[in-house]
Amino acid sequence: MRFRPVYAFIIKELKHVFRDKSTLFWVFAWPVFWIIMASLIFIPPSIGKPYTIDLGVVNHDSSNTQFNGTTLVNILNESTYQDVKLFNVKIYLDESKLIEDVRNHRIDAGMVIPEDFGEKVFYGSSNLTIYVYAGDVQREQLVNGMLSRFIDILNSRISKYKIEYSLKYIPPDIGVDLDLIRNVLYGIAKPVNASVHEVKPKSIASRGGLIGWYTFGAIGMVMLYTGFDIGSIMIIRERDLGTLNRILSSPVSFTEILLGKTIGGVLILCLSAFVSVLVGLAFGAEIYWNPLNILDWLLILDIILTAIFTIGVGLIISLFAKSSSSASGVSVVLGLILSFITGIWLPKWMLPKWMQVLADYFPATWGIEVIRRIVIFRVEYVEVLPDIFKLFIAAIATYLIGAYIYNRVARRYAEE
């Protein structure tokens, strides 16, 4: 095998990509679009910050007690978390107007404080009526959760105050164990106290980590549909362009053509990955890669193996293609579908069980997950070496099958 023909086909593939606007769009513009969408819409700058609810309040209470409807409104106005105001309170005089504004989503929720609310709370219990906008399921869950948590904390503090206030009326000299009574009353008011702590991986606890996660999701998408496309049209495009006969009449072997086009395709995919990483970093992605660490260069090998695997799948697709346009169409559609159902763009835990199984056994997913686990989750290499080895076996085996099919297809065209 000679290097000069291989080099010629490498340059030929690169020139084709940079001259074809459609290919440039899919290889470079499309992943950049998804990264920007993820960083600005899926993961907006406000993510991780407390949410402020637009809350309407109708206060019918005029109780002359230490705690009443006016006190509750003041507490709502002063409630903050991480220096963010939790409730933007708007006072209504008419309950029907309040409900209308909730229904039309002029406000997120409405609260109606009944008459004698303060007196009933002080001497027993009272009811609040709350209306929540239900036109957006996610927002409804968020608003419900925040209001439920607020009322839970309010109940706890009011109960504690009422218990301590009541204990003041028990004479200390009657031989009653006040601590025991206090504990019993606290147990009645709130028998179970749960402390919930969120434990997130450091890398995705921040917005930058999430953007990094989706940056490599976009790279995985390109690896799939572009890799499939490169492999599927490798020989059939030459036939459609009318250049196949000239190539076959030259002293160039099928192996030299295949190797040159494959290396060109891998370079294109690596360049696309590089551009995607730069865009991700520009939008705040947290990506850790140290060029001075020899092991970090395994990531380049991982990307190359993933590219070889997808090109091998494309070569297999070429067996069934009748034209370069049909091969490209199948490659793009199949690649995009697989990127969504194999955990490459969406996290695996969000997928149905059968898709999770597919993701567990799909080599391209192994490749993207290895990259994420190292440059985002910062795991030790010993944890991912088995996946790199599996990817190596899968990539070589798939490519060899694809190369065999490529030779069959090329010889078939040569005999036509």
Tab-separated table of C-alpha atoms in Angstrom:
chain	number	residue	atom	x	y	z
A	1	MET	CA	0.000	0.000	0.000
A	2	ARG	CA	1.319	3.442	-0.980
A	3	PHE	CA	0.936	6.591	1.089
A	4	ARG	CA	0.609	9.081	-1.819
A	5	PRO	CA	-2.819	7.793	-3.042
A	6	VAL	CA	-4.015	7.612	0.564
A	7	TYR	CA	-2.928	11.215	1.120
A	8	ALA	CA	-4.661	12.280	-2.101
A	9	PHE	CA	-7.974	10.839	-0.953
A	10	ILE	CA	-7.577	12.452	2.484
A	11	ILE	CA	-7.241	15.864	0.818
A	12	LYS	CA	-10.099	15.020	-1.549
A	13	GLU	CA	-12.439	14.290	1.392
A	14	LEU	CA	-11.458	17.470	3.232
A	15	LYS	CA	-11.988	19.593	0.112
A	16	HIS	CA	-15.408	18.052	-0.440
A	17	VAL	CA	-16.527	18.969	3.080
A	18	PHE	CA	-15.361	22.581	2.910
A	19	ARG	CA	-16.867	23.107	-0.548
A	20	ASP	CA	-20.269	21.635	0.276
A	21	LYS	CA	-22.439	24.079	2.249
A	22	SER	CA	-24.856	21.337	3.261
A	23	THR	CA	-22.058	19.216	4.729
A	24	LEU	CA	-20.561	22.242	6.505
A	25	PHE	CA	-23.940	22.900	8.108
A	26	TRP	CA	-24.337	19.373	9.471
A	27	VAL	CA	-20.719	19.011	10.585
A	28	PHE	CA	-20.183	22.421	12.198
A	29	ALA	CA	-23.299	24.635	12.354
A	30	TRP	CA	-25.727	22.004	13.669
A	31	PRO	CA	-23.733	20.986	16.790
A	32	VAL	CA	-22.990	24.663	17.511
A	33	PHE	CA	-26.733	25.376	17.308
A	34	TRP	CA	-27.484	22.614	19.837
A	35	ILE	CA	-24.783	23.796	22.229
A	36	ILE	CA	-26.129	27.352	22.111
A	37	MET	CA	-29.693	26.067	22.614
A	38	ALA	CA	-28.568	24.022	25.613
A	39	SER	CA	-26.617	26.865	27.214
A	40	LEU	CA	-29.272	29.557	26.751
A	41	ILE	CA	-32.602	27.678	26.802
A	42	PHE	CA	-32.212	24.178	28.272
A	43	ILE	CA	-29.717	25.463	30.859
A	44	PRO	CA	-30.543	29.191	31.158
A	45	PRO	CA	-28.311	31.515	33.228
A	46	SER	CA	-31.003	31.528	35.949
A	47	ILE	CA	-30.780	27.759	36.517
A	48	GLY	CA	-29.909	26.795	40.056
A	49	LYS	CA	-31.196	30.092	41.418
A	50	PRO	CA	-34.361	30.375	43.572
A	51	TYR	CA	-37.562	31.074	41.694
A	52	THR	CA	-39.757	34.087	42.527
A	53	ILE	CA	-43.498	33.352	42.477
A	54	ASP	CA	-45.987	36.010	41.410
A	55	LEU	CA	-48.550	35.506	44.173
A	56	GLY	CA	-51.895	37.249	44.451
A	57	VAL	CA	-53.447	37.548	47.917
A	58	VAL	CA	-57.000	38.352	49.034
A	59	ASN	CA	-56.958	39.110	52.772
A	60	HIS	CA	-60.383	38.940	54.467
A	61	ASP	CA	-58.907	38.696	57.960
A	62	SER	CA	-59.194	41.509	60.480
A	63	SER	CA	-58.307	39.540	63.623
A	64	ASN	CA	-56.781	41.536	66.447
A	65	THR	CA	-54.211	38.898	67.356
A	66	GLN	CA	-50.419	38.651	67.291
A	67	PHE	CA	-50.627	36.574	64.145
A	68	ASN	CA	-53.232	37.381	61.502
A	69	GLY	CA	-53.703	37.781	57.771
A	70	THR	CA	-51.656	40.976	57.642
A	71	THR	CA	-48.788	39.214	59.447
A	72	LEU	CA	-48.921	36.391	56.914
A	73	VAL	CA	-48.762	38.865	54.006
A	74	ASN	CA	-45.745	40.550	55.619
A	75	ILE	CA	-44.019	37.189	56.053
A	76	LEU	CA	-44.653	36.374	52.392
A	77	ASN	CA	-43.197	39.720	51.338
A	78	GLU	CA	-40.083	39.224	53.477
A	79	SER	CA	-39.382	35.574	52.589
A	80	THR	CA	-36.034	35.172	50.826
A	81	TYR	CA	-33.657	32.366	49.941
A	82	GLN	CA	-30.062	32.965	48.856
A	83	ASP	CA	-30.873	36.689	48.814
A	84	VAL	CA	-33.672	36.118	46.292
A	85	LYS	CA	-37.220	37.190	47.126
A	86	LEU	CA	-39.482	34.124	46.987
A	87	PHE	CA	-42.862	35.826	46.590
A	88	ASN	CA	-43.823	38.863	44.583
A	89	VAL	CA	-47.084	39.637	46.422
A	90	LYS	CA	-49.944	41.477	44.758
A	91	ILE	CA	-52.981	42.403	46.892
A	92	TYR	CA	-56.455	41.775	45.468
A	93	LEU	CA	-59.793	42.902	46.835
A	94	ASP	CA	-61.895	40.542	44.720
A	95	GLU	CA	-61.501	36.746	44.769
A	96	SER	CA	-63.051	36.333	41.308
A	97	LYS	CA	-60.498	38.759	39.846
A	98	LEU	CA	-57.740	36.769	41.560
A	99	ILE	CA	-58.960	33.494	40.012
A	100	GLU	CA	-59.258	35.123	36.586
A	101	ASP	CA	-55.654	36.357	36.755
A	102	VAL	CA	-54.419	32.894	37.779
A	103	ARG	CA	-56.372	31.276	34.938
A	104	ASN	CA	-54.874	33.721	32.415
A	105	HIS	CA	-51.427	33.292	33.984
A	106	ARG	CA	-51.034	36.915	34.916
A	107	ILE	CA	-49.862	35.498	38.252
A	108	ASP	CA	-48.493	32.051	39.194
A	109	ALA	CA	-50.815	31.458	42.145
A	110	GLY	CA	-53.411	33.071	44.368
A	111	MET	CA	-54.067	32.821	48.110
A	112	VAL	CA	-57.315	33.654	49.905
A	113	ILE	CA	-57.047	34.376	53.652
A	114	PRO	CA	-60.473	33.866	55.291
A	115	GLU	CA	-62.180	35.941	57.971
A	116	ASP	CA	-61.002	35.388	61.572
A	117	PHE	CA	-57.955	33.589	60.216
A	118	GLY	CA	-55.689	34.889	62.990
A	119	GLU	CA	-58.052	33.978	65.825
A	120	LYS	CA	-58.709	30.497	64.453
A	121	VAL	CA	-54.978	29.837	63.997
A	122	PHE	CA	-54.210	31.115	67.515
A	123	TYR	CA	-56.903	29.068	69.251
A	124	GLY	CA	-57.133	26.115	66.875
A	125	SER	CA	-56.651	25.901	63.132
A	126	SER	CA	-57.816	27.640	59.988
A	127	ASN	CA	-57.877	27.049	56.254
A	128	LEU	CA	-56.207	28.824	53.361
A	129	THR	CA	-57.518	28.570	49.802
A	130	ILE	CA	-54.771	28.473	47.187
A	131	TYR	CA	-55.183	28.597	43.420
A	132	VAL	CA	-52.238	27.487	41.217
A	133	TYR	CA	-51.925	27.998	37.466
A	134	ALA	CA	-52.012	24.521	35.904
A	135	GLY	CA	-51.299	25.337	32.263
A	136	ASP	CA	-47.621	24.421	32.635
A	137	VAL	CA	-47.002	21.111	34.423
A	138	GLN	CA	-43.405	21.853	35.395
A	139	ARG	CA	-44.171	25.343	36.672
A	140	GLU	CA	-47.226	24.008	38.522
A	141	GLN	CA	-45.059	21.441	40.316
A	142	LEU	CA	-42.500	24.105	41.185
A	143	VAL	CA	-45.091	26.557	42.542
A	144	ASN	CA	-46.912	23.811	44.446
A	145	GLY	CA	-43.677	22.646	45.992
A	146	MET	CA	-42.600	26.122	47.066
A	147	LEU	CA	-45.972	27.001	48.570
A	148	SER	CA	-46.247	23.631	50.329
A	149	ARG	CA	-42.765	24.051	51.770
A	150	PHE	CA	-43.566	27.595	52.920
A	151	ILE	CA	-46.767	26.501	54.651
A	152	ASP	CA	-44.986	23.523	56.226
A	153	ILE	CA	-42.332	25.805	57.747
A	154	LEU	CA	-45.023	28.297	58.814
A	155	ASN	CA	-47.022	25.538	60.539
A	156	SER	CA	-43.936	24.312	62.354
A	157	ARG	CA	-43.070	27.745	63.683
A	158	ILE	CA	-46.644	28.569	64.676
A	159	SER	CA	-46.973	25.208	66.468
A	160	LYS	CA	-43.744	25.818	68.363
A	161	TYR	CA	-44.919	29.282	69.393
A	162	LYS	CA	-48.324	28.004	70.531
A	163	ILE	CA	-46.763	25.181	72.549
A	164	GLU	CA	-44.304	27.504	74.316
A	165	TYR	CA	-47.065	30.051	74.908
A	166	SER	CA	-49.334	27.391	76.423
A	167	LEU	CA	-46.605	26.015	78.697
A	168	LYS	CA	-46.292	29.426	80.354
A	169	TYR	CA	-49.690	28.838	81.989
A	170	ILE	CA	-48.540	25.665	83.780
A	171	PRO	CA	-47.300	26.581	87.303
A	172	PRO	CA	-43.727	25.339	87.812
A	173	ASP	CA	-44.466	24.134	91.371
A	174	ILE	CA	-47.125	21.506	90.635
A	175	GLY	CA	-44.579	18.743	90.033
A	176	VAL	CA	-45.130	18.353	86.295
A	177	ASP	CA	-42.206	17.560	84.006
A	178	LEU	CA	-42.500	20.466	81.541
A	179	ASP	CA	-39.804	19.063	79.233
A	180	LEU	CA	-41.738	15.831	78.892
A	181	ILE	CA	-44.961	17.712	78.111
A	182	ARG	CA	-43.086	19.922	75.640
A	183	ASN	CA	-41.656	16.903	73.828
A	184	VAL	CA	-45.059	15.194	73.698
A	185	LEU	CA	-46.723	18.310	72.285
A	186	TYR	CA	-43.947	18.809	69.746
A	187	GLY	CA	-44.410	15.179	68.729
A	188	ILE	CA	-48.140	15.721	68.229
A	189	ALA	CA	-47.543	18.872	66.180
A	190	LYS	CA	-44.829	17.292	64.028
A	191	PRO	CA	-44.163	13.605	64.749
A	192	VAL	CA	-41.598	13.111	61.950
A	193	ASN	CA	-38.818	15.524	61.070
A	194	ALA	CA	-36.923	14.741	57.881
A	195	SER	CA	-33.658	16.316	56.825
A	196	VAL	CA	-33.200	16.109	53.062
A	197	HIS	CA	-29.799	16.803	51.521
A	198	GLU	CA	-29.199	16.986	47.771
A	199	VAL	CA	-26.021	15.219	46.739
A	200	LYS	CA	-24.993	16.163	43.205
A	201	PRO	CA	-21.784	15.354	41.320
A	202	LYS	CA	-19.578	18.416	41.628
A	203	SER	CA	-19.219	18.638	37.887
A	204	ILE	CA	-22.936	19.005	37.119
A	205	ALA	CA	-23.920	20.830	40.276
A	206	SER	CA	-23.095	24.001	38.346
A	207	ARG	CA	-24.441	25.441	35.141
A	208	GLY	CA	-20.982	25.128	33.562
A	209	GLY	CA	-20.899	21.399	34.265
A	210	LEU	CA	-24.303	20.920	32.635
A	211	ILE	CA	-23.239	22.864	29.552
A	212	GLY	CA	-20.146	20.661	29.365
A	213	TRP	CA	-22.359	17.581	29.552
A	214	TYR	CA	-24.483	18.764	26.609
A	215	THR	CA	-21.429	19.914	24.638
A	216	PHE	CA	-20.298	16.310	24.407
A	217	GLY	CA	-23.871	15.294	23.650
A	218	ALA	CA	-23.695	17.527	20.573
A	219	ILE	CA	-20.351	15.974	19.636
A	220	GLY	CA	-21.945	12.527	19.958
A	221	MET	CA	-24.748	13.571	17.610
A	222	VAL	CA	-22.235	14.649	14.962
A	223	MET	CA	-20.239	11.454	15.413
A	224	LEU	CA	-23.363	9.447	14.651
A	225	TYR	CA	-25.031	11.107	11.694
A	226	THR	CA	-21.850	12.443	10.056
A	227	GLY	CA	-19.906	9.235	10.678
A	228	PHE	CA	-22.743	7.196	9.210
A	229	ASP	CA	-22.899	9.582	6.249
A	230	ILE	CA	-19.148	9.465	5.568
A	231	GLY	CA	-19.156	5.684	5.505
A	232	SER	CA	-22.380	5.222	3.573
A	233	ILE	CA	-21.458	7.497	0.639
A	234	MET	CA	-17.755	6.610	0.519
A	235	ILE	CA	-17.991	4.706	-2.750
A	236	ILE	CA	-21.478	5.485	-4.031
A	237	ARG	CA	-20.791	9.244	-4.218
A	238	GLU	CA	-17.945	8.633	-6.651
A	239	ARG	CA	-20.321	6.634	-8.849
A	240	ASP	CA	-22.988	9.353	-8.742
A	241	LEU	CA	-20.400	12.031	-9.596
A	242	GLY	CA	-19.083	9.960	-12.505
A	243	THR	CA	-15.544	9.777	-11.098
A	244	LEU	CA	-15.605	6.116	-10.067
A	245	ASN	CA	-14.540	4.731	-13.458
A	246	ARG	CA	-11.528	7.025	-13.600
A	247	ILE	CA	-10.530	6.044	-10.064
A	248	LEU	CA	-10.898	2.330	-10.793
A	249	SER	CA	-8.931	2.646	-14.038
A	250	SER	CA	-5.990	4.116	-12.114
A	251	PRO	CA	-3.461	1.951	-10.250
A	252	VAL	CA	-5.151	2.769	-6.932
A	253	SER	CA	-6.309	-0.140	-4.787
A	254	PHE	CA	-9.623	-0.373	-2.961
A	255	THR	CA	-7.693	-0.452	0.310
A	256	GLU	CA	-5.913	2.838	-0.473
A	257	ILE	CA	-9.209	4.501	-1.354
A	258	LEU	CA	-10.861	3.189	1.794
A	259	LEU	CA	-7.993	4.203	4.069
A	260	GLY	CA	-7.673	7.681	2.592
A	261	LYS	CA	-11.385	8.410	2.828
A	262	THR	CA	-11.547	6.965	6.355
A	263	ILE	CA	-8.657	9.098	7.644
A	264	GLY	CA	-10.216	12.147	5.991
A	265	GLY	CA	-13.541	11.362	7.658
A	266	VAL	CA	-11.914	10.905	11.076
A	267	LEU	CA	-10.127	14.252	10.704
A	268	ILE	CA	-13.414	15.943	9.837
A	269	LEU	CA	-15.127	14.464	12.901
A	270	CYS	CA	-12.222	15.404	15.182
A	271	LEU	CA	-12.254	18.969	13.805
A	272	SER	CA	-16.004	19.181	14.426
A	273	ALA	CA	-15.472	17.968	18.006
A	274	PHE	CA	-12.746	20.582	18.517
A	275	VAL	CA	-14.974	23.409	17.272
A	276	SER	CA	-17.844	22.184	19.483
A	277	VAL	CA	-15.602	22.192	22.559
A	278	LEU	CA	-14.478	25.755	21.781
A	279	VAL	CA	-18.106	26.894	21.469
A	280	GLY	CA	-19.029	25.081	24.690
A	281	LEU	CA	-16.167	26.794	26.530
A	282	ALA	CA	-17.249	30.158	25.092
A	283	PHE	CA	-20.704	29.635	26.627
A	284	GLY	CA	-19.348	28.681	30.043
A	285	ALA	CA	-18.822	24.907	29.847
A	286	GLU	CA	-16.575	23.426	32.530
A	287	ILE	CA	-14.308	20.979	30.711
A	288	TYR	CA	-11.126	19.632	32.282
A	289	TRP	CA	-8.323	18.408	30.015
A	290	ASN	CA	-4.628	18.619	30.752
A	291	PRO	CA	-2.332	18.230	27.705
A	292	LEU	CA	0.574	17.564	30.063
A	293	ASN	CA	-1.169	14.487	31.426
A	294	ILE	CA	-0.360	11.533	29.172
A	295	LEU	CA	-3.529	9.711	30.208
A	296	ASP	CA	-5.690	12.643	29.087
A	297	TRP	CA	-4.578	11.954	25.532
A	298	LEU	CA	-6.589	8.736	25.749
A	299	LEU	CA	-9.582	11.005	25.114
A	300	ILE	CA	-8.294	11.694	21.594
A	301	LEU	CA	-8.018	7.942	21.067
A	302	ASP	CA	-11.578	7.576	22.372
A	303	ILE	CA	-12.879	10.143	19.870
A	304	ILE	CA	-10.997	8.443	17.009
A	305	LEU	CA	-12.377	5.016	17.974
A	306	THR	CA	-15.915	6.416	18.142
A	307	ALA	CA	-15.438	7.964	14.694
A	308	ILE	CA	-14.115	4.677	13.278
A	309	PHE	CA	-17.097	2.818	14.724
A	310	THR	CA	-19.648	5.184	13.183
A	311	ILE	CA	-17.868	5.193	9.813
A	312	GLY	CA	-17.901	1.381	9.948
A	313	VAL	CA	-21.664	1.436	10.517
A	314	GLY	CA	-21.952	3.802	7.544
A	315	LEU	CA	-20.032	1.350	5.358
A	316	ILE	CA	-22.561	-1.325	6.315
A	317	ILE	CA	-25.428	1.045	5.416
A	318	SER	CA	-23.893	1.515	1.953
A	319	LEU	CA	-24.759	-2.092	1.116
A	320	PHE	CA	-28.442	-1.115	0.993
A	321	ALA	CA	-28.124	2.371	-0.548
A	322	LYS	CA	-29.113	3.013	-4.133
A	323	SER	CA	-27.779	6.566	-4.355
A	324	SER	CA	-25.677	8.994	-2.322
A	325	SER	CA	-28.743	11.120	-1.491
A	326	SER	CA	-30.675	8.149	-0.102
A	327	ALA	CA	-27.603	6.999	1.854
A	328	SER	CA	-27.162	10.479	3.349
A	329	GLY	CA	-30.842	10.708	4.237
A	330	VAL	CA	-30.833	7.360	6.015
A	331	SER	CA	-27.579	8.207	7.792
A	332	VAL	CA	-28.776	11.551	9.146
A	333	VAL	CA	-32.175	10.255	10.263
A	334	LEU	CA	-30.721	7.120	11.861
A	335	GLY	CA	-27.938	9.100	13.539
A	336	LEU	CA	-30.294	11.688	15.030
A	337	ILE	CA	-32.712	9.019	16.270
A	338	LEU	CA	-29.919	7.024	17.908
A	339	SER	CA	-28.491	10.154	19.549
A	340	PHE	CA	-31.800	10.662	21.365
A	341	ILE	CA	-32.571	7.045	22.304
A	342	THR	CA	-29.120	5.854	23.387
A	343	GLY	CA	-28.307	8.372	26.107
A	344	ILE	CA	-25.973	10.492	23.977
A	345	TRP	CA	-28.019	13.709	24.046
A	346	LEU	CA	-30.518	12.930	26.819
A	347	PRO	CA	-29.339	11.378	30.127
A	348	LYS	CA	-29.973	7.628	30.245
A	349	TRP	CA	-32.095	7.889	33.411
A	350	MET	CA	-34.638	9.965	31.457
A	351	LEU	CA	-35.167	7.182	28.909
A	352	PRO	CA	-37.605	4.231	29.023
A	353	LYS	CA	-36.117	0.957	30.245
A	354	TRP	CA	-35.683	-0.561	26.775
A	355	MET	CA	-33.800	2.533	25.614
A	356	GLN	CA	-31.551	2.340	28.655
A	357	VAL	CA	-30.677	-1.236	27.681
A	358	LEU	CA	-29.938	-0.057	24.130
A	359	ALA	CA	-27.674	2.676	25.517
A	360	ASP	CA	-25.814	0.173	27.695
A	361	TYR	CA	-24.900	-1.907	24.642
A	362	PHE	CA	-24.319	0.823	22.038
A	363	PRO	CA	-20.565	1.402	21.444
A	364	ALA	CA	-20.937	5.081	20.494
A	365	THR	CA	-22.548	5.699	23.891
A	366	TRP	CA	-19.539	4.095	25.571
A	367	GLY	CA	-17.262	6.508	23.734
A	368	ILE	CA	-19.173	9.656	24.702
A	369	GLU	CA	-19.666	8.469	28.288
A	370	VAL	CA	-15.921	7.846	28.686
A	371	ILE	CA	-15.222	11.438	27.651
A	372	ARG	CA	-17.872	12.821	30.002
A	373	ARG	CA	-16.709	10.753	32.938
A	374	ILE	CA	-13.137	11.996	32.546
A	375	VAL	CA	-13.405	15.665	31.533
A	376	ILE	CA	-16.630	16.426	33.444
A	377	PHE	CA	-16.991	13.926	36.275
A	378	ARG	CA	-13.200	13.616	36.752
A	379	VAL	CA	-13.161	9.870	37.423
A	380	GLU	CA	-9.943	7.888	37.497
A	381	TYR	CA	-8.828	6.280	34.246
A	382	VAL	CA	-8.878	2.831	35.812
A	383	GLU	CA	-12.690	3.194	35.964
A	384	VAL	CA	-13.071	3.787	32.225
A	385	LEU	CA	-10.348	1.580	30.758
A	386	PRO	CA	-12.773	-1.375	30.400
A	387	ASP	CA	-15.125	0.819	28.341
A	388	ILE	CA	-12.243	2.071	26.173
A	389	PHE	CA	-11.191	-1.531	25.562
A	390	LYS	CA	-14.767	-2.538	24.670
A	391	LEU	CA	-15.025	0.453	22.325
A	392	PHE	CA	-11.730	-0.544	20.670
A	393	ILE	CA	-12.989	-4.094	20.002
A	394	ALA	CA	-16.383	-2.863	18.751
A	395	ALA	CA	-14.857	-0.159	16.517
A	396	ILE	CA	-12.326	-2.487	14.879
A	397	ALA	CA	-14.847	-5.305	14.407
A	398	THR	CA	-17.504	-2.993	12.933
A	399	TYR	CA	-15.005	-1.285	10.646
A	400	LEU	CA	-13.643	-4.601	9.351
A	401	ILE	CA	-17.179	-5.764	8.556
A	402	GLY	CA	-17.805	-2.422	6.857
A	403	ALA	CA	-14.536	-2.704	4.905
A	404	TYR	CA	-15.552	-6.132	3.638
A	405	ILE	CA	-18.911	-4.735	2.515
A	406	TYR	CA	-17.155	-1.735	0.947
A	407	ASN	CA	-14.970	-4.033	-1.156
A	408	ARG	CA	-18.021	-6.011	-2.274
A	409	VAL	CA	-19.894	-2.866	-3.264
A	410	ALA	CA	-16.830	-1.389	-5.005
A	411	ARG	CA	-16.245	-4.585	-7.009
A	412	ARG	CA	-19.913	-4.713	-7.932
A	413	TYR	CA	-19.716	-1.170	-9.303
A	414	ALA	CA	-16.475	-2.030	-11.103
A	415	GLU	CA	-18.212	-4.868	-12.939
A	416	GLU	CA	-21.170	-2.727	-14.057
